[in-house]
Amino acid sequence: MGPKATDAIPSFALYGEAPGKLDERVLHVETIAARGRLHDWKIRPHLHRNLHQLFFVSRGRGEVRLEGTISEFRPPVVMLMPAGTVHGFVFEPRTAGFVASVTEDLVRDIARRERSVGALFDAPAVFELS
């Protein structure tokens, strides 16, 4: 059996940080600018093995690379990335917004009480808001 397509895609805890299993129940929130500035506003395609992510962009356009497809987005936009989804971004400089990263364990715990939360991460999605 040959290598899987995801073998060539880097896996991170948070982008740019060594891969590894985070504690069981983690919610991490940061601005898009915090990591975007560090990487010249380009987040290369990668995946997170046990983190789901929710992006909210309030200012700044860009491109999202999602499982090999490139699409442009305009704010306000919400983007959902389930764990294991290959994704990347090119953000316009000074893009404003937040990214929330949540472990699968925490989503599972919340979904036991609120089933719709678990469904948020059934598939990657991009929602431009009015």
GROMACS .gro file of C-alpha atoms in nm:
model
  130
    1MET     CA    1   0.000   0.000   0.000
    2GLY     CA    2   0.146   0.342  -0.098
    3PRO     CA    3   0.159   0.664   0.105
    4LYS     CA    4  -0.165   0.845   0.180
    5ALA     CA    5  -0.226   1.189   0.028
    6THR     CA    6  -0.224   1.344   0.376
    7ASP     CA    7   0.127   1.206   0.449
    8ALA     CA    8   0.281   1.503   0.262
    9ILE     CA    9   0.058   1.757   0.440
   10PRO     CA   10   0.201   1.896   0.765
   11SER     CA   11   0.006   1.829   1.082
   12PHE     CA   12   0.016   2.078   1.368
   13ALA     CA   13  -0.128   2.123   1.714
   14LEU     CA   14  -0.183   2.493   1.634
   15TYR     CA   15  -0.038   2.623   1.305
   16GLY     CA   16   0.340   2.627   1.317
   17GLU     CA   17   0.357   2.431   1.644
   18ALA     CA   18   0.477   2.073   1.679
   19PRO     CA   19   0.208   1.809   1.627
   20GLY     CA   20   0.084   1.626   1.928
   21LYS     CA   21  -0.226   1.547   2.119
   22LEU     CA   22  -0.353   1.841   2.316
   23ASP     CA   23  -0.513   1.786   2.653
   24GLU     CA   24  -0.852   1.621   2.636
   25ARG     CA   25  -1.068   1.933   2.656
   26VAL     CA   26  -0.913   2.248   2.511
   27LEU     CA   27  -1.064   2.563   2.367
   28HIS     CA   28  -0.805   2.805   2.226
   29VAL     CA   29  -0.904   3.143   2.080
   30GLU     CA   30  -0.673   3.394   1.913
   31THR     CA   31  -0.693   3.670   1.657
   32ILE     CA   32  -0.624   3.584   1.295
   33ALA     CA   33  -0.362   3.861   1.297
   34ALA     CA   34  -0.167   3.698   1.583
   35ARG     CA   35  -0.056   3.408   1.360
   36GLY     CA   36  -0.118   3.576   1.023
   37ARG     CA   37   0.145   3.845   1.080
   38LEU     CA   38   0.401   3.581   1.184
   39HIS     CA   39   0.358   3.400   0.853
   40ASP     CA   40   0.326   3.698   0.617
   41TRP     CA   41  -0.054   3.640   0.607
   42LYS     CA   42  -0.006   3.303   0.431
   43ILE     CA   43  -0.109   2.988   0.614
   44ARG     CA   44   0.007   2.694   0.402
   45PRO     CA   45  -0.214   2.386   0.362
   46HIS     CA   46  -0.204   2.174   0.676
   47LEU     CA   47  -0.431   1.977   0.905
   48HIS     CA   48  -0.503   1.926   1.272
   49ARG     CA   49  -0.562   1.565   1.369
   50ASN     CA   50  -0.775   1.631   1.678
   51LEU     CA   51  -0.874   1.998   1.656
   52HIS     CA   52  -1.184   2.144   1.497
   53GLN     CA   53  -1.158   2.511   1.402
   54LEU     CA   54  -1.406   2.793   1.355
   55PHE     CA   55  -1.284   3.110   1.181
   56PHE     CA   56  -1.469   3.441   1.187
   57VAL     CA   57  -1.332   3.713   0.958
   58SER     CA   58  -1.476   4.060   1.017
   59ARG     CA   59  -1.236   4.260   0.796
   60GLY     CA   60  -1.008   4.165   0.508
   61ARG     CA   61  -1.055   3.947   0.204
   62GLY     CA   62  -0.865   3.635   0.120
   63GLU     CA   63  -0.850   3.287  -0.020
   64VAL     CA   64  -0.929   2.965   0.158
   65ARG     CA   65  -0.769   2.644   0.038
   66LEU     CA   66  -0.997   2.363   0.139
   67GLU     CA   67  -0.922   2.000   0.052
   68GLY     CA   68  -0.749   2.105  -0.274
   69THR     CA   69  -1.006   2.367  -0.378
   70ILE     CA   70  -0.929   2.740  -0.368
   71SER     CA   71  -1.213   2.990  -0.309
   72GLU     CA   72  -1.216   3.361  -0.239
   73PHE     CA   73  -1.400   3.497   0.064
   74ARG     CA   74  -1.525   3.839   0.175
   75PRO     CA   75  -1.617   3.942   0.526
   76PRO     CA   76  -1.812   3.889   0.726
   77VAL     CA   77  -1.750   3.517   0.687
   78VAL     CA   78  -1.754   3.210   0.909
   79MET     CA   79  -1.546   2.907   0.810
   80LEU     CA   80  -1.571   2.567   0.978
   81MET     CA   81  -1.281   2.319   0.956
   82PRO     CA   82  -1.339   1.975   1.107
   83ALA     CA   83  -1.038   1.788   1.247
   84GLY     CA   84  -0.843   1.619   0.968
   85THR     CA   85  -0.949   1.871   0.702
   86VAL     CA   86  -0.663   1.999   0.486
   87HIS     CA   87  -0.691   2.377   0.482
   88GLY     CA   88  -0.484   2.691   0.428
   89PHE     CA   89  -0.534   3.062   0.377
   90VAL     CA   90  -0.399   3.370   0.211
   91PHE     CA   91  -0.525   3.666   0.410
   92GLU     CA   92  -0.519   4.029   0.305
   93PRO     CA   93  -0.273   4.214   0.534
   94ARG     CA   94  -0.441   4.351   0.847
   95THR     CA   95  -0.725   4.100   0.829
   96ALA     CA   96  -0.932   4.111   1.148
   97GLY     CA   97  -1.116   3.825   1.310
   98PHE     CA   98  -1.077   3.527   1.536
   99VAL     CA   99  -1.004   3.156   1.516
  100ALA     CA  100  -1.136   2.920   1.780
  101SER     CA  101  -0.971   2.578   1.800
  102VAL     CA  102  -1.148   2.311   2.002
  103THR     CA  103  -1.047   1.952   2.068
  104GLU     CA  104  -1.265   1.666   1.948
  105ASP     CA  105  -1.311   1.554   2.309
  106LEU     CA  106  -1.460   1.888   2.412
  107VAL     CA  107  -1.694   1.899   2.110
  108ARG     CA  108  -1.808   1.544   2.190
  109ASP     CA  109  -1.877   1.642   2.553
  110ILE     CA  110  -2.078   1.949   2.453
  111ALA     CA  111  -2.265   1.753   2.182
  112ARG     CA  112  -2.394   1.511   2.446
  113ARG     CA  113  -2.597   1.801   2.585
  114GLU     CA  114  -2.649   1.998   2.262
  115ARG     CA  115  -2.652   1.773   1.954
  116SER     CA  116  -2.640   2.061   1.705
  117VAL     CA  117  -2.289   2.152   1.825
  118GLY     CA  118  -2.153   1.820   1.706
  119ALA     CA  119  -2.314   1.870   1.365
  120LEU     CA  120  -2.121   2.196   1.317
  121PHE     CA  121  -1.811   1.997   1.234
  122ASP     CA  122  -1.963   1.724   1.016
  123ALA     CA  123  -1.808   1.882   0.705
  124PRO     CA  124  -1.598   2.186   0.615
  125ALA     CA  125  -1.805   2.492   0.529
  126VAL     CA  126  -1.770   2.858   0.434
  127PHE     CA  127  -2.058   3.095   0.509
  128GLU     CA  128  -2.045   3.454   0.385
  129LEU     CA  129  -2.281   3.654   0.603
  130SER     CA  130  -2.496   3.950   0.503
   0.00000   0.00000   0.00000
